[in-house]
Short mmCIF file of C-alpha atoms in Angstrom, two decimals:
data_model
loop_
_atom_site.label_atom_id
_atom_site.label_comp_id
_atom_site.label_asym_id
_atom_site.label_seq_id
_atom_site.Cartn_x
_atom_site.Cartn_y
_atom_site.Cartn_z
CA UNK A 1 -55.41 -181.57 -20.08
CA UNK A 2 -53.33 -178.40 -19.96
CA UNK A 3 -51.07 -177.73 -16.95
CA UNK A 4 -48.59 -175.29 -18.52
CA UNK A 5 -49.40 -172.44 -20.93
CA UNK A 6 -47.71 -169.49 -22.56
CA UNK A 7 -49.22 -166.04 -22.03
CA UNK A 8 -48.39 -163.15 -24.35
CA UNK A 9 -49.21 -159.70 -22.98
CA UNK A 10 -48.68 -158.87 -19.31
CA UNK A 11 -50.56 -155.60 -18.99
CA UNK A 12 -53.27 -154.78 -16.45
CA UNK A 13 -55.27 -157.92 -17.16
CA UNK A 14 -52.61 -160.28 -18.48
CA UNK A 15 -50.36 -159.89 -15.45
CA UNK A 16 -53.25 -160.58 -13.07
CA UNK A 17 -54.35 -163.57 -15.14
CA UNK A 18 -50.84 -165.02 -14.90
CA UNK A 19 -50.96 -164.66 -11.12
CA UNK A 20 -54.44 -166.21 -10.79
CA UNK A 21 -53.42 -169.18 -12.95
CA UNK A 22 -50.29 -169.73 -10.90
CA UNK A 23 -52.29 -169.62 -7.66
CA UNK A 24 -54.40 -172.45 -9.09
CA UNK A 25 -51.41 -174.62 -9.95
CA UNK A 26 -51.22 -173.82 -13.68
CA UNK A 27 -47.65 -173.18 -14.77
CA UNK A 28 -47.38 -170.01 -16.86
CA UNK A 29 -44.55 -168.73 -19.01
CA UNK A 30 -45.27 -165.10 -19.83
CA UNK A 31 -43.86 -162.86 -22.53
CA UNK A 32 -44.12 -159.08 -22.75
CA UNK A 33 -41.99 -156.50 -24.61
CA UNK A 34 -41.17 -155.01 -21.21
CA UNK A 35 -38.33 -157.16 -19.84
CA UNK A 36 -39.07 -156.22 -16.23
CA UNK A 37 -42.34 -158.19 -16.29
CA UNK A 38 -41.49 -160.86 -18.87
CA UNK A 39 -40.42 -164.42 -18.02
CA UNK A 40 -38.58 -164.89 -21.33
CA UNK A 41 -36.76 -162.69 -23.80
CA UNK A 42 -38.80 -163.46 -26.93
CA UNK A 43 -41.79 -165.26 -28.39
CA UNK A 44 -39.43 -167.89 -29.74
CA UNK A 45 -38.11 -168.53 -26.23
CA UNK A 46 -41.66 -168.79 -24.92
CA UNK A 47 -42.64 -171.39 -27.53
CA UNK A 48 -39.40 -173.33 -26.99
CA UNK A 49 -40.07 -173.59 -23.26
CA UNK A 50 -43.59 -175.04 -23.49
CA UNK A 51 -44.45 -178.75 -23.42
CA UNK A 52 -46.19 -180.14 -26.49
CA UNK A 53 -48.90 -179.82 -27.56
CA UNK A 54 -48.44 -176.16 -26.74
CA UNK A 55 -51.10 -173.68 -25.66
CA UNK A 56 -50.42 -169.95 -26.02
CA UNK A 57 -52.92 -167.39 -24.73
CA UNK A 58 -52.67 -163.99 -26.46
CA UNK A 59 -53.74 -161.05 -24.30
CA UNK A 60 -52.77 -157.93 -26.25
CA UNK A 61 -54.85 -155.06 -27.69
CA UNK A 62 -57.17 -155.94 -30.56
CA UNK A 63 -56.22 -155.02 -34.10
CA UNK A 64 -52.66 -154.81 -35.45
CA UNK A 65 -50.97 -155.88 -32.16
CA UNK A 66 -53.01 -159.08 -32.02
CA UNK A 67 -52.54 -159.73 -35.73
CA UNK A 68 -48.76 -159.32 -35.39
CA UNK A 69 -48.47 -161.71 -32.44
CA UNK A 70 -50.64 -164.40 -34.04
CA UNK A 71 -48.72 -164.15 -37.32
CA UNK A 72 -45.47 -164.69 -35.42
CA UNK A 73 -46.94 -167.59 -33.43
CA UNK A 74 -48.19 -169.18 -36.64
CA UNK A 75 -44.59 -169.44 -37.80
CA UNK A 76 -43.32 -170.77 -34.46
CA UNK A 77 -46.00 -173.26 -33.41
CA UNK A 78 -46.59 -176.73 -34.83
CA UNK A 79 -49.46 -179.04 -35.68
CA UNK A 80 -51.55 -179.87 -32.63
CA UNK A 81 -50.77 -176.62 -30.80
CA UNK A 82 -53.56 -174.18 -29.85
CA UNK A 83 -53.76 -170.38 -29.77
CA UNK A 84 -56.26 -168.71 -27.44
CA UNK A 85 -57.11 -165.11 -28.37
CA UNK A 86 -58.33 -163.37 -25.21
CA UNK A 87 -58.54 -159.74 -26.33
CA UNK A 88 -61.54 -157.90 -27.73
CA UNK A 89 -61.07 -158.77 -31.39
CA UNK A 90 -63.85 -158.58 -33.93
CA UNK A 91 -65.34 -162.05 -34.38
CA UNK A 92 -64.89 -161.93 -38.16
CA UNK A 93 -61.14 -161.55 -37.67
CA UNK A 94 -61.19 -164.61 -35.39
CA UNK A 95 -62.69 -166.67 -38.17
CA UNK A 96 -60.03 -165.47 -40.60
CA UNK A 97 -57.16 -166.19 -38.20
CA UNK A 98 -58.56 -169.60 -37.29
CA UNK A 99 -58.71 -170.55 -40.98
CA UNK A 100 -55.12 -169.43 -41.53
CA UNK A 101 -53.80 -171.39 -38.55
CA UNK A 102 -55.87 -174.44 -39.45
CA UNK A 103 -53.86 -174.74 -42.67
CA UNK A 104 -50.86 -175.52 -40.44
CA UNK A 105 -52.81 -177.80 -38.10
CA UNK A 106 -52.87 -175.20 -35.30
CA UNK A 107 -56.08 -174.84 -33.30
CA UNK A 108 -57.74 -171.55 -32.40
CA UNK A 109 -60.07 -170.58 -29.57
CA UNK A 110 -61.42 -167.05 -29.12
CA UNK A 111 -62.26 -166.08 -25.56
CA UNK A 112 -64.01 -162.92 -24.41
CA UNK A 113 -62.75 -162.01 -20.94
CA UNK A 114 -64.63 -159.76 -18.51
CA UNK A 115 -63.46 -158.73 -15.07
CA UNK A 116 -60.95 -155.97 -15.61
CA UNK A 117 -58.48 -155.18 -12.86
CA UNK A 118 -60.71 -156.94 -10.30
CA UNK A 119 -60.38 -160.32 -11.96
CA UNK A 120 -57.36 -161.45 -9.93
CA UNK A 121 -59.44 -161.74 -6.77
CA UNK A 122 -62.97 -162.08 -8.17
CA UNK A 123 -62.29 -164.25 -11.22
CA UNK A 124 -63.06 -163.55 -14.87
CA UNK A 125 -66.26 -164.08 -16.80
CA UNK A 126 -65.29 -166.16 -19.84
CA UNK A 127 -67.08 -166.59 -23.18
CA UNK A 128 -65.27 -168.80 -25.67
CA UNK A 129 -65.74 -170.06 -29.21
CA UNK A 130 -64.03 -172.93 -30.99
CA UNK A 131 -63.98 -176.67 -31.52
CA UNK A 132 -65.25 -178.74 -28.60
CA UNK A 133 -62.04 -180.78 -28.40
CA UNK A 134 -59.90 -177.64 -28.03
CA UNK A 135 -62.21 -176.14 -25.41
CA UNK A 136 -62.27 -179.35 -23.37
CA UNK A 137 -58.48 -179.50 -23.38
CA UNK A 138 -58.39 -175.96 -22.00
CA UNK A 139 -60.92 -176.50 -19.20
CA UNK A 140 -58.32 -176.51 -16.37
CA UNK A 141 -57.24 -173.04 -17.54
CA UNK A 142 -60.79 -171.76 -17.83
CA UNK A 143 -61.71 -173.19 -14.42
CA UNK A 144 -58.70 -171.49 -12.83
CA UNK A 145 -59.62 -168.12 -14.31
CA UNK A 146 -63.40 -168.09 -13.85
CA UNK A 147 -65.11 -167.02 -10.59
CA UNK A 148 -65.75 -169.57 -7.87
CA UNK A 149 -69.17 -171.24 -7.96
CA UNK A 150 -71.08 -173.09 -10.67
CA UNK A 151 -69.09 -173.19 -13.91
CA UNK A 152 -72.11 -172.19 -16.00
CA UNK A 153 -72.40 -168.91 -14.07
CA UNK A 154 -68.93 -167.73 -15.12
CA UNK A 155 -68.05 -169.66 -18.25
CA UNK A 156 -69.71 -170.57 -21.53
CA UNK A 157 -68.63 -172.37 -24.67
CA UNK A 158 -70.80 -170.07 -26.75
CA UNK A 159 -70.35 -171.78 -30.10
CA UNK A 160 -67.97 -172.05 -33.03
CA UNK A 161 -64.92 -169.85 -33.64
CA UNK A 162 -65.96 -166.22 -33.27
CA UNK A 163 -68.81 -166.93 -30.85
CA UNK A 164 -66.76 -165.97 -27.81
CA UNK A 165 -65.91 -162.53 -29.05
CA UNK A 166 -69.39 -162.04 -30.51
CA UNK A 167 -70.81 -162.77 -27.02
CA UNK A 168 -68.28 -160.39 -25.44
CA UNK A 169 -69.19 -157.73 -28.01
CA UNK A 170 -72.87 -157.94 -27.01
CA UNK A 171 -71.86 -158.01 -23.33
CA UNK A 172 -69.93 -154.76 -23.79
CA UNK A 173 -72.79 -153.20 -25.73
CA UNK A 174 -75.08 -153.91 -22.78
CA UNK A 175 -72.42 -152.46 -20.51
CA UNK A 176 -72.56 -149.20 -22.51
CA UNK A 177 -76.30 -148.91 -21.89
CA UNK A 178 -76.10 -149.74 -18.18
CA UNK A 179 -73.32 -147.24 -17.53
CA UNK A 180 -75.18 -144.51 -19.41
CA UNK A 181 -78.34 -145.11 -17.38
CA UNK A 182 -76.47 -144.86 -14.07
CA UNK A 183 -74.65 -141.75 -15.31
CA UNK A 184 -77.87 -140.00 -16.35
CA UNK A 185 -79.51 -140.89 -13.05
CA UNK A 186 -76.53 -139.45 -11.20
CA UNK A 187 -76.67 -136.23 -13.20
CA UNK A 188 -80.37 -135.74 -12.51
CA UNK A 189 -79.92 -136.35 -8.78
CA UNK A 190 -77.00 -133.91 -8.68
CA UNK A 191 -79.03 -131.29 -10.57
CA UNK A 192 -81.77 -131.30 -7.91
CA UNK A 193 -79.59 -129.98 -5.09
CA UNK A 194 -82.46 -128.08 -3.49
CA UNK A 195 -84.26 -131.40 -2.85
CA UNK A 196 -81.67 -134.20 -2.92
CA UNK A 197 -78.91 -133.20 -0.52
CA UNK A 198 -77.11 -136.56 -0.41
CA UNK A 199 -76.53 -137.90 -3.91
CA UNK A 200 -73.85 -140.38 -2.87
CA UNK A 201 -76.01 -141.72 -0.04
CA UNK A 202 -78.96 -142.09 -2.38
CA UNK A 203 -77.05 -144.24 -4.83
CA UNK A 204 -75.46 -146.19 -1.99
CA UNK A 205 -78.94 -147.01 -0.67
CA UNK A 206 -79.70 -148.70 -3.98
CA UNK A 207 -76.98 -151.31 -3.44
CA UNK A 208 -79.19 -153.75 -1.53
CA UNK A 209 -82.75 -154.81 -2.14
CA UNK A 210 -83.46 -152.63 -5.17
CA UNK A 211 -83.99 -153.83 -8.74
CA UNK A 212 -81.15 -151.62 -10.02
CA UNK A 213 -78.44 -153.06 -7.77
CA UNK A 214 -75.37 -154.34 -9.62
CA UNK A 215 -71.58 -154.40 -9.58
CA UNK A 216 -71.54 -151.33 -11.84
CA UNK A 217 -73.65 -149.49 -9.26
CA UNK A 218 -71.17 -150.58 -6.56
CA UNK A 219 -68.35 -149.11 -8.63
CA UNK A 220 -70.31 -145.88 -9.13
CA UNK A 221 -70.74 -145.55 -5.37
CA UNK A 222 -67.02 -146.23 -4.88
CA UNK A 223 -66.14 -143.54 -7.43
CA UNK A 224 -68.32 -141.00 -5.60
CA UNK A 225 -66.70 -141.92 -2.30
CA UNK A 226 -63.28 -141.20 -3.75
CA UNK A 227 -64.32 -138.03 -5.63
CA UNK A 228 -67.76 -136.77 -4.45
CA UNK A 229 -68.28 -134.33 -7.32
CA UNK A 230 -66.32 -136.32 -9.89
CA UNK A 231 -64.45 -133.06 -10.34
CA UNK A 232 -61.09 -134.73 -10.86
CA UNK A 233 -62.19 -136.26 -14.15
CA UNK A 234 -62.65 -134.80 -17.60
CA UNK A 235 -65.91 -135.72 -19.34
CA UNK A 236 -64.16 -137.33 -22.34
CA UNK A 237 -65.29 -140.97 -22.72
CA UNK A 238 -63.56 -143.22 -25.23
CA UNK A 239 -64.90 -146.37 -26.87
CA UNK A 240 -62.84 -149.42 -27.82
CA UNK A 241 -64.93 -150.63 -30.74
CA UNK A 242 -67.31 -153.23 -29.33
CA UNK A 243 -70.21 -150.77 -29.08
CA UNK A 244 -69.85 -149.84 -32.75
CA UNK A 245 -69.64 -153.50 -33.80
CA UNK A 246 -72.72 -154.32 -31.73
CA UNK A 247 -74.73 -151.63 -33.48
CA UNK A 248 -73.41 -152.74 -36.88
CA UNK A 249 -74.67 -156.26 -36.14
CA UNK A 250 -78.02 -154.84 -35.06
CA UNK A 251 -78.35 -153.12 -38.42
CA UNK A 252 -77.24 -156.22 -40.35
CA UNK A 253 -79.72 -158.44 -38.49
CA UNK A 254 -82.59 -155.90 -38.25
CA UNK A 255 -82.44 -155.98 -34.45
CA UNK A 256 -83.33 -152.62 -32.87
CA UNK A 257 -80.73 -151.41 -30.34
CA UNK A 258 -81.94 -147.94 -29.32
CA UNK A 259 -80.42 -147.95 -25.81
CA UNK A 260 -76.98 -149.19 -26.86
CA UNK A 261 -76.97 -146.80 -29.84
CA UNK A 262 -77.85 -143.82 -27.66
CA UNK A 263 -75.14 -144.76 -25.16
CA UNK A 264 -72.51 -144.90 -27.90
CA UNK A 265 -73.58 -141.56 -29.37
CA UNK A 266 -73.46 -140.02 -25.87
CA UNK A 267 -69.79 -141.01 -25.75
CA UNK A 268 -69.22 -139.23 -29.05
CA UNK A 269 -70.86 -136.11 -27.62
CA UNK A 270 -68.47 -136.21 -24.66
CA UNK A 271 -65.54 -135.61 -26.99
CA UNK A 272 -66.81 -132.34 -28.43
CA UNK A 273 -65.49 -129.14 -26.93
CA UNK A 274 -68.51 -127.55 -28.54
CA UNK A 275 -71.34 -129.24 -30.37
CA UNK A 276 -72.21 -127.97 -33.86
CA UNK A 277 -75.41 -129.99 -33.72
CA UNK A 278 -76.56 -128.38 -30.49
CA UNK A 279 -75.68 -124.94 -31.85
CA UNK A 280 -77.95 -125.76 -34.79
CA UNK A 281 -80.74 -126.81 -32.40
CA UNK A 282 -80.37 -123.53 -30.49
CA UNK A 283 -80.47 -121.59 -33.78
CA UNK A 284 -83.63 -123.38 -34.90
CA UNK A 285 -85.37 -122.79 -31.56
CA UNK A 286 -84.53 -119.11 -31.85
CA UNK A 287 -85.75 -118.96 -35.44
CA UNK A 288 -89.12 -120.63 -35.03
CA UNK A 289 -89.97 -119.64 -31.50
CA UNK A 290 -87.80 -116.72 -30.56
CA UNK A 291 -86.41 -118.73 -27.67
CA UNK A 292 -83.57 -117.27 -25.63
CA UNK A 293 -80.08 -118.37 -26.70
CA UNK A 294 -76.64 -117.90 -25.17
CA UNK A 295 -74.09 -116.05 -27.26
CA UNK A 296 -70.79 -117.83 -27.90
CA UNK A 297 -67.88 -116.65 -25.79
#
């Protein structure tokens, strides 16, 4: 069983994960390009300082950064070592990386991690994919990171390589839909100022006993407490890829995803200073019905 791991990437989540593991008695050697937070000067130093068989958890942004780190680790690690990819990579890329590392006898486990900046105190929801033997070896690490309580309520070995990130992809797609529903409800409440005079209090009253209570609702209430009109924020909303991949999988598997699709497209709309599509709608309404339109400034 693992008692000492390497951790690459000490950003918002990685740094907190290192601390939570250490609190649970897991020794962690962390590497980050920023020397002020790193325990070692290089990836080579990290690998050299780990007991064999080595376990290295990669917690860097998906895409080229992850690819670069895993390529470097592939040249530094040896047969019997294991790489855990904890970012939000596409599951197809996990399968490709696992196959490449397997040629050198290096194991690979993909792990979707949910919990954000609150994970240090609350624990992280974990969804992993990989060979059973690798996952079992890593259980002390997973148990240290997951929330307190029954293991099956905060951790799952979802299946083969790629299953962890596929599960996290679907999780994040659902998250898109939930956030959009709360946001639309908030907007409608705020629009009815002549009737609803306490929007924050209304949403706060939903936190206990109602069927829409959730941690996301708690965070929405917290945001309104800190900024009652949300006036300090721009309405630009980014997406990190999982929503798009979820919809792609829905198309490929003929699974309808109307809520998740609408939530993703709403994020696209947030990035438009002006919407050509909505200008076209206004033009059509004027053409067929003579409806009132607003002239462009």
